[in-house]
PDB file of C-alpha atoms in Angstrom:
ATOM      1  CA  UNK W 117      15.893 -17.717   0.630  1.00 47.00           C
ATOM      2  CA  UNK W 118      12.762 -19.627  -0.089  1.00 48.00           C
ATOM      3  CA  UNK W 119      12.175 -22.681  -2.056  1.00 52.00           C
ATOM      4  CA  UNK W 120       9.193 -25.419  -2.375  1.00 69.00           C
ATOM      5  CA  UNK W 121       7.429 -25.168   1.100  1.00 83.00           C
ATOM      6  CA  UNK W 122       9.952 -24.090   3.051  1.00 84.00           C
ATOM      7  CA  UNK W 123      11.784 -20.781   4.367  1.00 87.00           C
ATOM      8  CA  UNK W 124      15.716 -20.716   4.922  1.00 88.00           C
ATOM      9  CA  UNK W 125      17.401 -17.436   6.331  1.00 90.00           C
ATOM     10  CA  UNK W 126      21.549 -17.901   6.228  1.00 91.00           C
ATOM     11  CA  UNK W 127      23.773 -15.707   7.931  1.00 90.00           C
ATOM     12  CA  UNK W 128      25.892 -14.781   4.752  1.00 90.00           C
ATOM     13  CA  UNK W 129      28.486 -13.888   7.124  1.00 93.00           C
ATOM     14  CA  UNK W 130      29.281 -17.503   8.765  1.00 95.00           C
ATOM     15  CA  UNK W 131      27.363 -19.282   5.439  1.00 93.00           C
ATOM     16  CA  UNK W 132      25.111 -20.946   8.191  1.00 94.00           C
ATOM     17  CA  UNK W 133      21.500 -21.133   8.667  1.00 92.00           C
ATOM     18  CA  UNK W 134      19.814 -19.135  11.284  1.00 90.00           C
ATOM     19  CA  UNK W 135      16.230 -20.761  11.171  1.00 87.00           C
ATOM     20  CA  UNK W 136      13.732 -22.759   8.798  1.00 88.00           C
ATOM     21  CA  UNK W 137      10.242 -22.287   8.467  1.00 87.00           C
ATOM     22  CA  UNK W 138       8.089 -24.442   7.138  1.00 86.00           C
ATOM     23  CA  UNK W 139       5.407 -23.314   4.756  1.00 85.00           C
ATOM     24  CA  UNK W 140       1.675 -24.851   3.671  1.00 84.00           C
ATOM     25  CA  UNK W 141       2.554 -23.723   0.444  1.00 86.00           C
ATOM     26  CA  UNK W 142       5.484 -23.289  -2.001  1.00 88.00           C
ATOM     27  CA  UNK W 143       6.692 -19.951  -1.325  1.00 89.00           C
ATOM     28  CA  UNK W 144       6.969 -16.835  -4.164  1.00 89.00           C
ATOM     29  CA  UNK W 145       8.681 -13.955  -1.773  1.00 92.00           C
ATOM     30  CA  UNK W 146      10.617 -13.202   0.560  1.00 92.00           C
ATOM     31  CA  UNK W 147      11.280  -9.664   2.081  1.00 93.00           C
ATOM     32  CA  UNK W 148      14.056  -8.857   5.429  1.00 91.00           C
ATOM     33  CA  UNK W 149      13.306  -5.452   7.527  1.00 88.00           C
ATOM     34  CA  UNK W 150      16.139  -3.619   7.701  1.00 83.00           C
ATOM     35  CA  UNK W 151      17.220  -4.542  10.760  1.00 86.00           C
ATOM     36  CA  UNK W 152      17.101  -7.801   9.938  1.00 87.00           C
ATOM     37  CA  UNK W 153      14.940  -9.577  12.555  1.00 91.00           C
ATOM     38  CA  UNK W 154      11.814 -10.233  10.798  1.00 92.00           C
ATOM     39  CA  UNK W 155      11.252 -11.813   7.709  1.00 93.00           C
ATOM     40  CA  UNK W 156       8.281 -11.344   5.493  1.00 93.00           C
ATOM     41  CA  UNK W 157       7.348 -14.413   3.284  1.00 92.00           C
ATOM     42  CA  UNK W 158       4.289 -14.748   0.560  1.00 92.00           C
ATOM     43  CA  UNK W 159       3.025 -17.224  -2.116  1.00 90.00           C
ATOM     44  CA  UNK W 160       0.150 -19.980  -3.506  1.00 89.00           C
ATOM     45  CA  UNK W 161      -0.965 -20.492   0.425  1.00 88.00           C
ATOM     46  CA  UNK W 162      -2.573 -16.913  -0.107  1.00 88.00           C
ATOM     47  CA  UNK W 163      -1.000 -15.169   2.936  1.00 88.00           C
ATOM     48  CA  UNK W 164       1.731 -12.858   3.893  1.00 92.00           C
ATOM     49  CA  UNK W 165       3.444 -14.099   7.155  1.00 91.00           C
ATOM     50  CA  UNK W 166       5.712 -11.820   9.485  1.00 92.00           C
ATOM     51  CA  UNK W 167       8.217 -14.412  10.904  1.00 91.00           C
ATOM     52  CA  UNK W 168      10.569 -13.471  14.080  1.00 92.00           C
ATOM     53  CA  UNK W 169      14.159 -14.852  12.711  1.00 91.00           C
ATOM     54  CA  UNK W 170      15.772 -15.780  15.645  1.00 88.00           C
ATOM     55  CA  UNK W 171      13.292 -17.160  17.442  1.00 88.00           C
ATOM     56  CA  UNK W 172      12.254 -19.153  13.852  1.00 82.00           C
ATOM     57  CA  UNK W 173       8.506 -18.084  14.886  1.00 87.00           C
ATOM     58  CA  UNK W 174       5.055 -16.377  13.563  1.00 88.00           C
ATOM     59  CA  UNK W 175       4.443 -13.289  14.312  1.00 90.00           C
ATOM     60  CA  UNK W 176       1.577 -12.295  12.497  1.00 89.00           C
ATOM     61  CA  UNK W 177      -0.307 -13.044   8.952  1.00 86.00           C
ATOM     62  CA  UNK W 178      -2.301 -11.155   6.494  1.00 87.00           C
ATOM     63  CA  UNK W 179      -4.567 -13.615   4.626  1.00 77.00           C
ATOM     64  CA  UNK W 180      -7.025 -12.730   1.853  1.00 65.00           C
ATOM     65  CA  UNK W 181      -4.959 -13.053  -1.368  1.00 67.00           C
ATOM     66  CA  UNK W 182      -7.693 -14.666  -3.613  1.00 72.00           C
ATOM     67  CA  UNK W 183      -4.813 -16.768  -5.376  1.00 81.00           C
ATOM     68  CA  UNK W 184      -0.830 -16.341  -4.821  1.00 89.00           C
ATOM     69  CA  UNK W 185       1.167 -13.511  -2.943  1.00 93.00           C
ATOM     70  CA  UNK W 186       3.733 -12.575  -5.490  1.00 93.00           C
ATOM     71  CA  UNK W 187       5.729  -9.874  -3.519  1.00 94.00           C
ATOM     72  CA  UNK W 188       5.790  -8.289  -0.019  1.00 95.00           C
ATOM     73  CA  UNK W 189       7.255  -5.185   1.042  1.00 94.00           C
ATOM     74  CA  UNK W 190       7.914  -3.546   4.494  1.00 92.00           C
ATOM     75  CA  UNK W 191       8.391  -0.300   5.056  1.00 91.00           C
ATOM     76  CA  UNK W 192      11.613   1.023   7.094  1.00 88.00           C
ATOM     77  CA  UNK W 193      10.080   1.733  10.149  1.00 87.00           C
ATOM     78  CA  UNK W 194       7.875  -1.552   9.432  1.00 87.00           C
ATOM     79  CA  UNK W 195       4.526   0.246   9.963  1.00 90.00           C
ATOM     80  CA  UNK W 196       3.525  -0.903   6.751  1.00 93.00           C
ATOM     81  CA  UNK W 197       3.021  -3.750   5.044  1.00 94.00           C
ATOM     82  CA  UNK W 198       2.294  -3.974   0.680  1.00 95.00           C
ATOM     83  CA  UNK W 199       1.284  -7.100  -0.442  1.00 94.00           C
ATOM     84  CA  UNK W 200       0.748  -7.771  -4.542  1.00 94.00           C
ATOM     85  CA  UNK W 201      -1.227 -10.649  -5.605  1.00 91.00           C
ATOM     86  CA  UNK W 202      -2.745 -12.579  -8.095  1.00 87.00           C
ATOM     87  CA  UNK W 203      -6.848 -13.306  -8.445  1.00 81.00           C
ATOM     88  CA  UNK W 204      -8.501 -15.171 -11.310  1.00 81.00           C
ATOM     89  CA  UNK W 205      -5.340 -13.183 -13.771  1.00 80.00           C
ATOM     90  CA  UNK W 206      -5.798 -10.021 -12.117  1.00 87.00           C
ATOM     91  CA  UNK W 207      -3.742  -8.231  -9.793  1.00 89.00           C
ATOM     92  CA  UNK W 208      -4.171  -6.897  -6.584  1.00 90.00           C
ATOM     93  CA  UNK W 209      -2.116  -4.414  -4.146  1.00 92.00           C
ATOM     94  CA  UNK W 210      -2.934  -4.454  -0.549  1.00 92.00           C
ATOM     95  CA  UNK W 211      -1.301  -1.919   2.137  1.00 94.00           C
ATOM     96  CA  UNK W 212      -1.807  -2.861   5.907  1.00 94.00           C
ATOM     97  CA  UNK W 213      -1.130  -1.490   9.139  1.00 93.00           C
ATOM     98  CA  UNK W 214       1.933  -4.312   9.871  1.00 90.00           C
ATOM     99  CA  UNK W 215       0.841  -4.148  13.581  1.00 89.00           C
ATOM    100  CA  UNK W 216      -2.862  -4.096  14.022  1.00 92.00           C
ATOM    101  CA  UNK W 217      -3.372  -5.695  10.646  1.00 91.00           C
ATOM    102  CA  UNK W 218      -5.787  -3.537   9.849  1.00 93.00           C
ATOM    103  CA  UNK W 219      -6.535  -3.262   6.127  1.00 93.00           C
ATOM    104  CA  UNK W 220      -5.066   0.458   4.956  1.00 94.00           C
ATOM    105  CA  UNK W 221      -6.189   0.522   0.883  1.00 93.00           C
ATOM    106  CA  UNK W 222      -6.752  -2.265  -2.142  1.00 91.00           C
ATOM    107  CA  UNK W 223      -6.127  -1.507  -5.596  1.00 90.00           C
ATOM    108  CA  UNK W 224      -6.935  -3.536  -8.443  1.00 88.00           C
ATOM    109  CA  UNK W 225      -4.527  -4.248 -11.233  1.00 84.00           C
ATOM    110  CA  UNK W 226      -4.881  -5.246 -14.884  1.00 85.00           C
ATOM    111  CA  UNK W 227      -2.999  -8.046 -14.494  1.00 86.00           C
ATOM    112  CA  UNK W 228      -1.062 -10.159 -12.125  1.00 88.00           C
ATOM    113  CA  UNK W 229       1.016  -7.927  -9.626  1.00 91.00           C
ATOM    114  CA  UNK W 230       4.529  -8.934  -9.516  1.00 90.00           C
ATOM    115  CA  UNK W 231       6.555  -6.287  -7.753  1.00 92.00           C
ATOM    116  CA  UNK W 232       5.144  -3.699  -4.812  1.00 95.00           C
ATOM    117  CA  UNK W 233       7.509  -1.553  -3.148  1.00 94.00           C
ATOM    118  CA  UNK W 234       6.811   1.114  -0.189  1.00 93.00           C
ATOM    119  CA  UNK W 235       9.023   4.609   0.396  1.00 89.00           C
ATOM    120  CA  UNK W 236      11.531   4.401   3.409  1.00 85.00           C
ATOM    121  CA  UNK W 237       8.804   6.213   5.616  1.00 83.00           C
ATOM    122  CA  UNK W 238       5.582   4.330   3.962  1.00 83.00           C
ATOM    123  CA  UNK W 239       4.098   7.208   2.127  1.00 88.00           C
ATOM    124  CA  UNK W 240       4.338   6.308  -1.260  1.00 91.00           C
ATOM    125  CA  UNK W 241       4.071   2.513  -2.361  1.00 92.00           C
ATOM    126  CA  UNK W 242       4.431   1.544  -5.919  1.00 91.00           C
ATOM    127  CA  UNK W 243       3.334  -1.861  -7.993  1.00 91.00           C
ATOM    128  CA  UNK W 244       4.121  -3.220 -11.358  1.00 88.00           C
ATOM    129  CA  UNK W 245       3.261  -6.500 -12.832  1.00 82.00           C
ATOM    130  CA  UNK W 246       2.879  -8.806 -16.041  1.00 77.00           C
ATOM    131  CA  UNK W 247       1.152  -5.921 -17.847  1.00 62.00           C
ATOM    132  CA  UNK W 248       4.422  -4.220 -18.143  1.00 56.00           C
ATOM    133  CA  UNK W 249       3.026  -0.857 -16.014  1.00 58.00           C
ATOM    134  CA  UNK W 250       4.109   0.747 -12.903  1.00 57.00           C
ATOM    135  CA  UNK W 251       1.463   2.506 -11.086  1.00 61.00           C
ATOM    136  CA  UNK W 252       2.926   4.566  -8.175  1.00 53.00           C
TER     137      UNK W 252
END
């Protein structure tokens, strides 16, 4: 759960809080791996950040959004990393290499990108945003 400039992740099992993680900007999305030890947060400070949950720690972020991060996505075997942004009122869709951060493909997008989502094995990744079109 995200709000303002700060990260909560709850253990909906207990209703208690695992860790917080403060944020230099107000956060837009959040994203869990499957497994549910990493959490993947983006928004208006212009990065993606891979967060260790119990240890309440960075792992690694992907910086280069020109404005805000408006969704993340990890793939299952979290390989891969999509990232849709905002720049200037158009959109952007970024896929990385989630370990060596190493830039994979940028698309541009009419508009603002609002929703990016990547197949269980990171093949296929889709994007939609505020112009109302999915582009897979």
């Amino acid at each position: 759960m995200a709000g303002n400039q700060l990260v909560t992740v709850f253990d909906v099992l207990s209703g208690g809080t695992i860790c917080k993680m403060p944020r230099a900007g107000r956060v837009r999305c959040v994203a869990l791996t499957s497994g549910g030890g990493i959490v993947v947060v983006g928004g208006f400070d212009r990065k993606a950040t891979l967060h260790n949950i119990e240890a309440g720690t960075e792992i690694s972020h992907f910086a280069g959004a020109e404005d805000v991060v408006r969704s993340v996505h990890l793939s299952a075997d979290t390989s891969r990393l999509a990232i849709g942004s905002e720049m200037q009122g158009k959109g952007c869709v970024c896929l990385y290499d989630a370990n060596s951060q190493q830039q994979l493909g940028e698309w541009e997008h009419p508009k603002s990108v609002w929703c990016v989502r990547l197949s269980p094995d990171g093949s296929v990744l889709a994007a939609a945003g505020y112009d109302m079109k999915m582009t897979v």
